Amino acid sequence: MAKEKNILYSGIEYLKGVGPKRAELLKAELGIRYFKDLLYFFPFRYTDRTHFVKIKDILADGISVQLKGILIEKEIIGGKNKRNRLGARLKDDTGYIDLIWFQGVKWLKSSLKEGQEYIVYGKVSMSYGKKTIVHPEIELLNEDAIKRNVVLSPVYSSTEKLTKNGLSSRAITKLTYNLLYVLQNEIIKDSLPEYLLSELKLISAKKALFYIHFPKNSNELKLAENRLKFEELFFLQLRLLFSKISRKKRLIGHKFSSLGKYFNGFYEQKLPFELTGAQKKVIKEIRIDLKRGIHMNRLLQGDVGSGKTIVALMVVLMALDNDFQACFMAPTEILAQQHFFSIEKMVSGLGINIAFLSGSVKGKKRASILNSLSEGSIDILIGTHALIEDWVIFKNLGIVIIDEQHRFGVKQRAKLWRKGNKYPPHVLVMTATPIPRTLSMTLYGDLDISIIDELPPGRKEIKTLHFYDSKRPKLIKFIEKEIGKGRQIYVVYPLIEESEKLDLKNLEEGYENLLHYFPRPKYQMSIVHGRMKPADKELEMQRFKKGKTQILVGTTVIEVGVDVANASVMVIENAERFGLSQLHQLRGRVGRGAEQSYCILMSSFKLSKDAKERLSTMVRTNNGFEIAEVDMRLRGPGDIEGVRQSGLLDLKLANIVQDENILRAARSKCINILKEDPKLELEKNKRLKDYILKNKHLFLSWGRIS
Ligand code: ADP
Ligand code: MG
């Protein structure tokens, strides 16, 4: 054991072919300090050198081939500016090919031997039937060379600096080869339990590490990749799930043991509509959580318009029934106010005291709210970021609802956490940005998730159309018609100012243009963008909300949660410039009333392949989860909120999109293991326990503050 440890932690300078200077470089450029680091520095691709091509079979120009043959002649050819090159000819039993080098001519001339057999690898160029390879790799054919070459040959990522100093991918290949030679008789401890390996038919760590560098064929490569990807995803899951268990054990929370007059009163007298099945299911999940006296940290996902607000309200009432206060936080003043007014209306007559607080509430009014809050006479506080300032003190805060979580930073959430007394308040975070299920189970492995996957009945599907700019006259007519019916229209632009490089129709130009077709005083327009003062923005929004203007021209500031039921058309200009989830969010601003709603995607004629797919996805479906899946496939998971903190991107080999099956397997194994052995005390799980002890720093639960 000790020996194994020693050898993997030998300094890289002790590896044959490295030495102090190269060791410095490897450390600085690639972070490789020990043998172990090089062992885990995997190739990023392979060139297929599993077989030799016969010279006569080379038919196409520009392909890379590996040949085997006898060097029959070589000569230095004088070139322009006295630049000599070396020409040589290689022959196999089917024909011959010319080889040319411009560099290292002298050295090559003296070392290449006519009449000897060589392995040659390079890109062929053909002209008039004459076959040539410029700057081929060439190596004397012997047993060692065969071993190293007749495989899927690894290609390592190198840096310019490394290459300049003789550490090209090829050189790294040699080092890795030396390393594996040294390790071949050493024990390399496996981090996965034996029984797991045999259950899943995974190869050992040692075998996998050897195969991943020098697979003899695609099967070996596959075995190695499978094993190593599984390992990565498994330990990621173990980290998340193990933290979750310990969080549950550690964190006691307020116990909302009973429902009383608020919840029941609301449910029996005030509920404005029948809840959907999904809403009921989610309320039940949360109810069970809150009864247990364990801290709740839950994410509520539901597409735009799925009715998260009423769920949140009913959860708030559970807190009130148990003599706790609740707060409800939204990312913008507009949204917070919207929640305030609608909730106030919904609970009127139940004897509940609600207050609104934001940065704009000042002076006496603020002082009085703060006072009542700390005395406990305010039951529900609704507002913006202002709620988490230190001077906001609750008497007995039981639960915090956070709407549209992606607008809040981790720090802000941590601040909230400290607002409870005795125990931290329960946290319910709501988001309308659907996260692909595969991702959310990984990402939020240590968070509980509830999903509303059903829209309230009677909602008409939003019709989505894609128009090229040439159809603008049609668009104008359409807007005119809808306004004629009394509807209101959003028009959204990606930019505020004209960018010279990207010839985009910007907001102001678009606004002018619309004014031309929809002149005052017959029509009225609002304009909203990020550079406006908040008060002006607010005023314009309110005018639109109250129906005083028919068209709201804006940038994506209107994206989040604004609720204007009478707005039935969302026009998105330069739609090709928006990401899928943003398009979907924007579309969600319409379709809130009873009328048929439309989303019109305007774009130029020239579209990239991805842009085409984004737009056609929008036209095809309204389902947020489906859209999220496509989005993740197109962009990769890197841009999805929370992925970075989760460590999901630090994976060397696995890719959570492409390796979904492995991810599922890893997760379900992990769940089963922890179910049977939550503390990992069984002898058979010793390796897992060891992993956790060794990697304690990775087990900080970031979920605690999400
Ligand atoms: P979101 O999930 O986007 O926050 P909201 O909570 O704002 O959605 O709900 C959208 C609209 O649907 C609101 O006008 C709300 O009153 C209505 N609504 C919510 N649940 C139902 C239901 N079960 N039946 C009918 N209408 C509902
Ligand atoms: Mg909402």
XYZ file of C-alpha atoms and ligand atoms in Angstrom:
734
model
C 0.000 0.000 0.000
C 2.573 2.480 1.111
C 4.566 1.642 -1.948
C 1.669 2.363 -4.232
C 1.231 5.719 -2.643
C 4.874 6.500 -2.970
C 5.140 5.778 -6.596
C 2.067 7.686 -7.741
C 3.207 10.649 -5.721
C 6.730 10.645 -7.101
C 7.688 14.022 -8.491
C 7.261 14.158 -12.246
C 10.914 15.191 -12.657
C 11.872 11.634 -11.729
C 10.155 10.174 -14.733
C 12.443 9.060 -17.514
C 12.518 11.782 -20.148
C 11.415 14.629 -17.908
C 14.129 16.210 -15.767
C 13.934 19.464 -13.803
C 13.362 21.858 -16.693
C 10.543 19.950 -18.301
C 9.097 19.284 -14.859
C 8.822 23.024 -14.292
C 7.073 23.423 -17.610
C 4.656 20.581 -17.013
C 3.806 22.025 -13.657
C 3.327 25.558 -14.893
C 1.447 24.739 -18.081
C -0.564 21.660 -17.216
C -0.503 21.449 -13.432
C 1.302 18.133 -13.595
C 3.445 17.647 -10.460
C 3.329 13.974 -9.679
C 3.193 10.724 -11.615
C -0.452 10.597 -10.683
C -1.209 13.839 -12.477
C 0.277 12.596 -15.713
C -1.574 9.316 -15.322
C -4.809 11.276 -15.130
C -3.900 13.587 -17.981
C -6.041 11.883 -20.573
C -5.765 12.165 -24.342
C -8.424 14.411 -25.825
C -8.641 12.366 -28.974
C -7.005 9.480 -30.797
C -5.736 9.014 -34.273
C -6.607 5.685 -35.684
C -3.412 3.792 -36.203
C -4.817 0.368 -35.669
C -3.845 -0.725 -39.119
C -1.454 -0.103 -41.979
C -2.684 1.081 -45.327
C -1.282 -0.369 -48.519
C 0.182 2.299 -50.739
C -1.894 1.315 -53.738
C -5.061 1.729 -51.652
C -4.419 5.409 -51.077
C -6.953 6.976 -53.375
C -7.952 10.242 -51.808
C -6.094 13.429 -51.250
C -5.744 14.900 -47.768
C -6.326 11.857 -45.603
C -3.929 10.707 -42.913
C -2.567 7.217 -43.253
C -0.189 4.905 -41.527
C 2.139 2.989 -43.779
C 4.766 0.343 -43.373
C 7.528 -0.066 -45.868
C 11.180 -0.056 -46.818
C 13.032 3.184 -47.343
C 14.573 2.803 -50.756
C 16.278 6.076 -51.434
C 16.929 9.423 -49.858
C 18.557 12.534 -51.149
C 18.964 16.141 -50.238
C 17.380 18.376 -52.782
C 18.592 21.967 -53.010
C 15.730 24.424 -52.874
C 15.196 28.137 -53.223
C 17.238 30.381 -50.917
C 19.535 27.492 -50.235
C 16.840 25.841 -48.220
C 17.501 22.205 -48.590
C 14.913 19.576 -48.210
C 15.189 15.881 -47.826
C 13.358 13.614 -50.185
C 12.939 9.912 -49.636
C 10.919 7.114 -51.109
C 9.048 4.421 -49.245
C 8.055 1.163 -50.868
C 5.730 -1.602 -49.845
C 4.615 -4.631 -51.834
C 1.998 -2.581 -53.685
C 3.752 0.612 -54.704
C 5.743 3.567 -53.521
C 5.249 7.019 -52.089
C 7.485 10.056 -51.768
C 8.328 11.612 -48.437
C 9.574 15.169 -48.028
C 10.967 17.057 -45.042
C 11.902 20.711 -44.858
C 13.060 20.712 -41.290
C 15.581 18.679 -39.397
C 17.028 17.735 -42.769
C 20.577 17.107 -41.631
C 19.580 14.995 -38.703
C 17.095 12.960 -40.678
C 19.578 12.357 -43.456
C 22.094 10.872 -41.095
C 19.638 8.837 -39.069
C 17.354 7.359 -41.738
C 18.786 4.198 -43.229
C 18.080 2.964 -46.722
C 16.956 -0.619 -46.884
C 15.396 -0.542 -43.405
C 11.742 -0.994 -42.620
C 9.861 2.042 -41.231
C 6.484 3.081 -39.928
C 5.320 6.283 -41.568
C 2.344 8.402 -40.622
C 1.080 11.575 -42.269
C -1.305 13.334 -44.561
C -1.140 12.346 -48.208
C -1.236 14.790 -51.073
C -1.789 13.523 -54.572
C -1.185 15.190 -57.850
C -1.254 13.499 -61.217
C -1.247 10.134 -59.542
C 1.931 10.940 -57.657
C 1.597 10.353 -53.934
C 3.532 12.451 -51.449
C 3.596 12.996 -47.707
C 5.147 16.190 -46.449
C 6.663 16.002 -42.991
C 5.538 12.533 -42.082
C 6.249 11.055 -38.716
C 8.729 8.290 -39.250
C 10.007 5.643 -36.947
C 12.121 2.575 -37.364
C 9.935 -0.473 -37.260
C 10.633 -2.646 -34.253
C 8.596 -4.300 -31.566
C 8.531 -1.277 -29.318
C 7.446 1.021 -32.085
C 4.687 -1.367 -33.060
C 3.422 -1.416 -29.503
C 3.395 2.316 -29.328
C 1.979 2.938 -32.761
C -0.303 0.163 -33.784
C -3.082 1.411 -31.597
C -5.463 4.263 -31.392
C -2.687 6.722 -30.979
C -3.335 9.238 -28.217
C -3.324 12.945 -28.873
C -2.761 15.121 -25.826
C -3.527 18.764 -25.603
C -0.332 20.692 -25.413
C 0.298 24.402 -25.210
C 2.332 26.545 -27.535
C 4.912 27.036 -24.858
C 5.219 23.312 -24.283
C 5.491 22.542 -27.969
C 8.225 25.129 -28.394
C 10.131 23.426 -25.624
C 9.905 20.005 -27.135
C 6.813 18.868 -25.269
C 4.435 18.326 -28.134
C 1.591 15.861 -27.956
C 3.976 13.327 -29.411
C 6.509 13.934 -26.665
C 3.833 13.658 -23.996
C 2.843 10.356 -25.546
C 6.371 9.117 -24.968
C 6.333 10.290 -21.362
C 3.036 8.581 -20.716
C 4.417 5.480 -22.275
C 7.399 5.606 -19.948
C 5.104 6.161 -17.013
C 2.957 3.156 -17.762
C 6.100 1.120 -18.173
C 7.166 2.078 -14.660
C 3.715 1.367 -13.267
C 3.063 -1.915 -14.974
C 3.946 -4.021 -11.954
C 2.678 -1.633 -9.331
C -0.603 -1.860 -7.511
C -2.979 0.928 -8.342
C -5.674 1.071 -5.738
C -9.201 1.070 -7.020
C -11.545 3.702 -5.641
C -14.697 1.774 -6.503
C -15.720 -1.199 -4.370
C -15.039 -4.609 -5.830
C -18.674 -5.671 -5.779
C -19.690 -2.620 -7.769
C -17.125 -3.386 -10.435
C -18.351 -6.910 -10.860
C -22.019 -5.997 -10.708
C -21.603 -3.441 -13.441
C -18.935 -5.334 -15.344
C -16.543 -2.458 -15.108
C -12.840 -2.954 -15.606
C -10.385 -2.164 -12.819
C -8.964 1.317 -12.363
C -5.525 0.166 -13.383
C -6.675 -1.456 -16.555
C -8.784 1.548 -17.421
C -5.904 3.929 -16.905
C -3.684 1.861 -19.148
C -6.314 1.484 -21.837
C -7.279 5.126 -21.849
C -3.779 6.153 -22.876
C -2.969 3.319 -25.213
C -6.041 1.461 -26.342
C -5.212 -1.305 -28.751
C -8.605 -1.010 -30.351
C -11.886 0.789 -30.026
C -13.239 -1.842 -27.667
C -10.518 -1.243 -25.125
C -11.089 2.458 -25.413
C -14.765 2.014 -24.785
C -14.191 -0.143 -21.726
C -11.795 2.407 -20.323
C -14.068 5.347 -20.977
C -17.057 3.619 -19.468
C -15.242 2.780 -16.311
C -13.675 6.219 -15.841
C -16.836 8.121 -16.702
C -18.814 6.013 -14.293
C -16.284 6.709 -11.584
C -16.457 10.461 -12.133
C -20.216 10.603 -12.136
C -20.538 8.193 -9.266
C -18.334 10.222 -6.958
C -20.069 13.401 -7.951
C -23.371 11.828 -6.981
C -21.891 10.464 -3.791
C -20.749 13.948 -2.855
C -24.168 15.424 -3.490
C -26.209 12.668 -1.903
C -23.994 12.139 1.094
C -24.145 15.868 1.860
C -27.871 15.738 1.516
C -28.156 13.002 4.110
C -25.921 14.773 6.552
C -27.732 18.046 6.025
C -31.034 16.394 6.802
C -29.648 14.885 9.927
C -27.956 17.994 11.107
C -30.454 20.662 10.335
C -33.458 20.855 12.542
C -36.122 23.203 11.311
C -39.341 24.741 12.491
C -42.142 22.274 12.793
C -45.394 23.349 11.193
C -47.446 20.692 12.866
C -50.969 21.730 12.049
C -53.096 23.518 9.535
C -55.525 26.030 10.897
C -57.810 28.894 10.137
C -55.651 30.586 7.529
C -54.919 27.634 5.332
C -58.322 26.049 5.729
C -60.156 29.357 5.532
C -58.412 30.195 2.313
C -58.905 26.756 0.870
C -62.592 26.628 1.681
C -63.646 30.199 1.015
C -61.170 32.030 -1.123
C -59.552 29.675 -3.549
C -60.307 31.343 -6.885
C -60.146 28.169 -8.954
C -59.744 24.435 -8.688
C -56.073 23.551 -8.212
C -54.477 21.440 -10.887
C -53.348 17.947 -10.008
C -49.742 19.050 -10.194
C -50.355 21.934 -7.812
C -52.026 19.628 -5.325
C -49.195 17.137 -5.574
C -46.601 19.796 -4.912
C -48.487 21.312 -1.984
C -48.663 17.871 -0.458
C -44.936 17.292 -0.889
C -44.192 20.544 0.831
C -46.720 19.913 3.568
C -45.052 16.625 4.424
C -41.677 18.307 4.533
C -42.791 21.070 6.847
C -44.450 18.763 9.329
C -41.288 16.887 10.120
C -39.288 19.427 12.038
C -36.459 19.144 9.554
C -35.231 22.096 7.612
C -36.706 22.402 4.133
C -34.643 23.554 1.205
C -36.748 23.007 -1.843
C -36.754 24.044 -5.438
C -40.113 24.464 -7.111
C -39.896 24.234 -10.855
C -42.810 25.050 -13.038
C -43.145 26.468 -16.461
C -44.264 30.012 -16.956
C -47.944 30.296 -16.114
C -48.115 26.947 -14.349
C -49.407 28.629 -11.204
C -46.546 28.720 -8.762
C -47.787 31.803 -6.942
C -50.836 30.179 -5.443
C -48.737 27.249 -4.290
C -46.367 29.652 -2.604
C -49.239 31.440 -0.956
C -50.659 28.248 0.463
C -47.274 27.336 1.837
C -47.081 30.757 3.439
C -50.444 30.113 5.078
C -49.083 26.914 6.603
C -46.449 29.044 8.345
C -49.012 31.548 9.548
C -51.165 28.806 10.993
C -48.218 27.816 13.162
C -47.608 31.350 14.394
C -44.724 32.090 12.113
C -44.099 34.991 9.799
C -43.348 34.537 6.128
C -41.554 36.561 3.542
C -41.831 36.527 -0.179
C -39.041 37.923 -2.256
C -39.035 38.800 -5.945
C -36.195 40.012 -8.136
C -37.741 43.261 -9.359
C -39.886 45.964 -7.880
C -42.538 45.436 -10.535
C -42.818 41.762 -9.807
C -42.795 42.211 -6.066
C -45.594 44.721 -6.290
C -47.541 42.470 -8.550
C -47.271 39.687 -5.991
C -48.182 42.067 -3.215
C -51.382 43.259 -4.850
C -52.543 39.868 -6.021
C -51.821 38.161 -2.711
C -53.394 40.949 -0.722
C -56.516 40.544 -2.792
C -56.561 36.791 -2.482
C -56.357 36.709 1.287
C -58.533 39.718 2.041
C -60.970 39.104 4.847
C -58.846 36.421 6.487
C -57.351 38.847 8.988
C -53.849 38.621 7.617
C -51.501 41.556 7.817
C -49.397 42.022 4.707
C -46.737 44.621 4.034
C -44.624 45.642 1.099
C -40.994 46.628 1.398
C -38.487 47.695 -1.197
C -35.730 50.239 -1.566
C -38.318 52.795 -2.566
C -40.233 52.502 0.690
C -38.611 55.136 2.873
C -38.833 57.304 5.937
C -41.719 56.945 8.348
C -43.407 54.293 6.334
C -40.378 52.120 6.389
C -39.796 52.689 10.080
C -43.311 51.684 10.870
C -43.091 48.512 8.783
C -39.822 47.525 10.407
C -41.292 48.125 13.792
C -44.382 46.014 13.199
C -42.263 43.341 11.673
C -40.041 42.940 14.701
C -43.058 43.044 16.979
C -44.658 40.314 14.939
C -47.779 42.153 13.857
C -46.922 41.791 10.180
C -47.600 38.263 8.988
C -46.352 38.385 5.428
C -43.669 40.661 4.083
C -43.419 40.918 0.331
C -40.654 42.761 -1.457
C -37.356 42.922 -3.250
C -33.729 42.504 -2.219
C -34.434 45.067 0.458
C -35.897 42.239 2.544
C -32.515 40.755 3.204
C -30.831 43.886 4.464
C -29.523 43.590 7.978
C -31.938 46.154 9.347
C -34.923 44.005 8.453
C -35.641 42.020 11.593
C -38.417 39.503 11.977
C -39.927 38.359 15.201
C -40.359 34.821 14.107
C -39.595 34.106 10.476
C -40.714 30.626 9.498
C -40.403 30.507 5.748
C -38.891 32.384 2.860
C -40.214 32.165 -0.649
C -37.874 33.249 -3.399
C -39.374 33.803 -6.816
C -37.347 33.402 -10.017
C -34.306 32.149 -8.184
C -31.842 32.697 -10.963
C -31.815 36.385 -10.210
C -30.457 35.902 -6.740
C -26.870 35.342 -5.777
C -25.670 32.751 -3.331
C -24.557 35.415 -0.858
C -27.962 37.000 -0.734
C -29.567 33.697 -0.023
C -27.089 33.040 2.757
C -28.091 36.322 4.341
C -31.687 35.246 4.366
C -30.706 32.054 6.012
C -29.535 33.974 9.041
C -32.794 35.813 9.458
C -34.530 33.099 11.389
C -34.166 32.852 15.102
C -33.504 29.534 16.736
C -33.657 27.746 13.375
C -33.114 29.042 9.866
C -36.341 29.662 7.985
C -37.524 27.056 5.526
C -36.692 28.000 1.990
C -38.789 27.525 -1.100
C -37.151 28.699 -4.280
C -39.305 29.012 -7.363
C -38.060 29.051 -10.883
C -39.696 29.168 -14.265
C -36.512 28.295 -16.050
C -36.980 24.618 -16.560
C -33.854 22.643 -16.070
C -33.590 19.358 -17.928
C -34.535 16.582 -15.566
C -31.266 14.781 -15.986
C -29.436 17.888 -15.057
C -31.582 18.932 -12.177
C -31.249 15.593 -10.488
C -27.521 15.981 -10.664
C -27.224 19.640 -10.100
C -29.579 19.767 -7.210
C -28.746 16.342 -5.902
C -28.732 17.797 -2.434
C -31.812 19.926 -2.848
C -35.363 18.675 -2.881
C -37.260 19.332 -6.036
C -40.930 19.705 -6.774
C -42.173 20.042 -10.288
C -45.430 21.475 -11.579
C -45.720 19.813 -14.932
C -49.222 20.761 -15.874
C -50.811 24.037 -16.915
C -54.156 25.249 -15.565
C -57.006 24.079 -17.755
C -58.505 26.148 -20.515
C -55.246 27.764 -21.436
C -54.970 28.177 -25.161
C -51.647 27.081 -26.585
C -49.650 30.054 -27.692
C -49.229 29.982 -31.451
C -45.679 30.614 -32.460
C -44.734 31.800 -35.929
C -41.425 32.512 -37.524
C -41.277 35.385 -40.032
C -38.319 36.507 -42.055
C -37.824 40.261 -42.055
C -39.235 40.438 -45.558
C -42.642 39.671 -44.103
C -42.668 42.795 -41.983
C -45.715 44.284 -43.762
C -47.636 41.202 -42.752
C -46.498 41.651 -39.174
C -47.655 45.271 -39.109
C -51.072 44.257 -40.428
C -51.317 41.568 -37.824
C -50.472 43.930 -34.982
C -53.011 46.393 -36.272
C -55.677 43.736 -36.307
C -54.942 42.559 -32.774
C -54.929 46.095 -31.414
C -58.224 46.561 -33.225
C -59.584 43.688 -31.134
C -58.454 45.480 -28.000
C -55.323 43.441 -27.404
C -51.899 44.673 -26.366
C -48.556 43.894 -27.942
C -45.000 43.409 -26.722
C -42.123 44.073 -29.090
C -38.728 42.983 -27.796
C -35.290 43.868 -29.101
C -31.963 42.378 -28.192
C -29.961 45.598 -27.997
C -30.394 49.159 -26.884
C -27.938 50.950 -29.064
C -26.938 50.390 -32.601
C -23.868 48.301 -32.858
C -21.882 49.094 -35.942
C -20.608 45.619 -36.399
C -23.784 43.716 -35.876
C -26.190 45.319 -38.210
C -29.077 44.982 -35.802
C -32.264 46.854 -35.816
C -32.063 48.315 -32.421
C -34.705 49.361 -30.062
C -34.769 53.044 -30.867
C -34.858 52.547 -34.587
C -37.581 49.963 -34.151
C -39.529 52.313 -31.963
C -39.343 55.081 -34.572
C -40.380 52.653 -37.216
C -43.400 51.487 -35.259
C -44.378 55.091 -34.555
C -44.625 55.543 -38.265
C -47.186 52.774 -38.586
C -48.927 53.425 -35.295
C -49.024 57.189 -34.962
C -50.225 59.134 -31.970
C -52.733 59.947 -30.782
C -54.620 57.028 -32.214
C -52.027 54.663 -30.777
C -49.881 54.923 -27.693
C -46.617 53.189 -27.072
C -44.469 52.532 -24.001
C -40.754 52.069 -24.130
C -38.679 50.267 -21.522
C -35.001 49.467 -21.415
C -32.169 48.870 -18.988
C -30.645 52.321 -19.267
C -33.742 54.081 -17.981
C -34.145 55.247 -14.416
C -36.120 52.705 -12.402
C -38.876 55.206 -11.730
C -39.329 55.964 -15.436
C -39.299 52.303 -16.262
C -41.907 51.680 -13.655
C -44.101 54.467 -15.006
C -43.970 53.098 -18.536
C -44.728 49.582 -17.345
C -47.652 50.793 -15.358
C -49.066 52.664 -18.343
C -48.978 49.456 -20.309
C -50.411 47.427 -17.487
C -53.292 49.808 -17.103
C -54.021 49.605 -20.795
C -53.086 53.184 -21.535
C -50.634 52.091 -24.187
C -51.171 49.356 -26.729
C -47.599 48.531 -27.562
C -44.715 48.012 -25.193
C -41.369 48.227 -26.928
C -38.556 46.998 -24.801
C -35.424 45.004 -24.267
C -35.377 41.836 -22.253
C -36.014 43.756 -19.037
C -39.602 42.687 -19.484
C -38.559 39.071 -19.446
C -39.254 38.271 -15.848
C -42.692 37.592 -14.564
C -44.709 40.600 -15.690
C -48.355 39.707 -15.786
C -50.574 41.591 -18.226
C -53.418 39.293 -19.124
C -54.606 41.468 -21.974
C -51.299 41.298 -23.815
C -51.686 38.618 -26.435
C -48.859 39.136 -28.889
C -45.142 38.852 -28.255
C -43.012 39.993 -31.154
C -39.334 39.149 -30.793
C -37.039 41.017 -33.147
C -33.763 39.442 -34.201
C -34.985 36.316 -32.552
C -31.944 34.466 -33.860
C -29.857 36.393 -31.376
C -31.648 35.054 -28.323
C -31.014 31.824 -26.504
C -33.776 29.248 -26.327
C -34.573 29.655 -22.680
C -34.802 33.393 -23.081
C -37.142 33.034 -26.039
C -39.285 30.721 -23.989
C -39.345 33.120 -21.047
C -40.354 35.965 -23.306
C -43.085 33.942 -24.902
C -44.415 33.211 -21.438
C -45.380 36.864 -21.058
C -48.390 36.225 -23.277
C -51.020 33.525 -23.113
C -52.159 34.616 -19.668
C -55.668 35.582 -20.590
C -58.524 33.789 -22.291
C -57.757 34.923 -25.835
C -55.625 33.188 -28.396
C -52.065 34.455 -27.991
C -49.223 34.625 -30.458
C -45.484 34.735 -30.389
C -43.869 36.021 -33.548
C -40.193 35.422 -34.088
C -38.681 37.863 -36.534
C -35.320 37.021 -38.034
C -33.067 37.758 -40.935
C -32.923 35.277 -43.752
C -29.414 34.076 -43.090
C -29.460 31.783 -40.090
C -26.874 29.505 -38.578
C -27.747 25.867 -38.126
C -28.193 26.313 -34.392
C -30.328 29.415 -34.816
C -32.566 27.510 -37.199
C -32.985 24.739 -34.700
C -33.751 27.176 -31.906
C -36.456 28.886 -33.898
C -37.979 25.683 -35.177
C -38.026 24.267 -31.651
C -39.946 27.314 -30.491
C -42.426 26.912 -33.311
C -42.818 23.212 -32.605
C -43.387 23.158 -28.864
C -44.520 25.113 -25.833
C -43.144 22.593 -23.378
C -40.463 24.169 -21.238
C -38.788 20.913 -20.343
C -38.529 19.864 -23.947
C -37.072 23.241 -24.790
C -34.602 22.952 -21.953
C -33.385 19.617 -23.292
C -32.788 21.036 -26.757
C -31.114 24.051 -25.241
C -28.743 21.924 -23.262
C -27.947 19.821 -26.299
C -27.191 22.894 -28.397
C -25.228 24.863 -25.862
C -23.828 22.222 -23.633
C -24.590 22.302 -19.948
C -22.018 24.981 -19.181
C -24.363 27.913 -19.415
C -27.071 26.481 -17.286
C -27.458 28.197 -13.974
C -25.797 26.420 -11.101
C -23.749 24.049 -13.207
C -20.513 25.774 -12.421
C -20.867 25.549 -8.646
C -21.885 21.942 -8.878
C -18.559 20.720 -10.168
C -20.308 19.189 -13.145
C -17.977 20.957 -15.487
C -14.843 19.764 -13.802
C -15.403 16.344 -15.263
C -12.491 15.090 -17.287
C -14.230 12.552 -19.443
C -17.918 12.355 -18.757
C -20.381 14.658 -20.378
C -23.687 14.867 -18.637
C -25.578 15.266 -21.892
C -23.965 12.520 -23.896
C -23.454 10.185 -20.989
C -26.929 10.406 -19.582
C -27.199 6.638 -19.251
C -24.034 6.356 -17.243
C -25.203 9.246 -15.112
C -28.485 7.525 -14.379
C -26.751 4.288 -13.512
C -24.262 6.039 -11.252
C -27.010 7.891 -9.479
C -29.231 4.918 -8.891
C -26.327 2.806 -7.598
C -25.365 5.594 -5.286
C -28.873 5.959 -3.928
C -29.102 2.245 -3.253
C -25.771 2.090 -1.531
C -26.631 4.987 0.752
C -30.007 3.509 1.483
C -28.423 0.319 2.715
C -25.451 1.944 4.379
C -26.062 5.660 4.994
C -22.854 6.185 6.937
C -20.810 3.906 4.719
C -19.773 1.758 7.643
C -19.922 -1.612 5.959
C -16.621 -3.234 5.148
C -17.573 -3.621 1.502
C -17.990 0.147 1.209
C -14.707 0.976 2.827
C -13.296 2.438 -0.358
C -16.155 4.884 -0.537
C -15.674 5.897 3.052
C -11.986 6.391 2.345
C -12.856 8.583 -0.594
C -15.040 10.778 1.551
C -12.459 11.090 4.296
C -9.828 11.986 1.769
C -11.981 14.541 -0.013
C -13.690 16.268 2.861
C -13.216 19.649 1.243
C -15.488 18.603 -1.604
C -18.305 17.811 0.738
C -19.120 21.340 1.746
C -22.747 21.486 0.942
C -23.364 24.448 -1.292
C -26.987 23.386 -1.361
C -27.337 24.805 2.117
C -27.329 28.265 0.757
C -29.026 27.784 -2.532
P -46.171 31.283 -12.645
O -45.969 29.854 -12.338
O -45.636 31.678 -13.971
O -45.711 32.198 -11.538
P -48.730 32.305 -11.886
O -48.697 31.815 -10.504
O -48.458 33.743 -12.117
O -47.739 31.461 -12.782
O -50.098 31.855 -12.535
C -50.427 32.240 -13.828
C -51.910 32.515 -13.937
O -52.651 31.323 -13.829
C -52.411 33.425 -12.855
O -53.269 34.364 -13.429
C -53.134 32.489 -11.894
O -54.169 33.129 -11.221
C -53.643 31.416 -12.833
N -53.807 30.093 -12.217
C -52.946 29.493 -11.371
N -53.387 28.261 -11.020
C -54.559 28.079 -11.657
C -55.519 27.016 -11.683
N -55.326 25.888 -11.009
N -56.608 27.184 -12.454
C -56.787 28.321 -13.159
N -55.946 29.349 -13.152
C -54.842 29.265 -12.426
Mg -44.430 33.748 -11.284
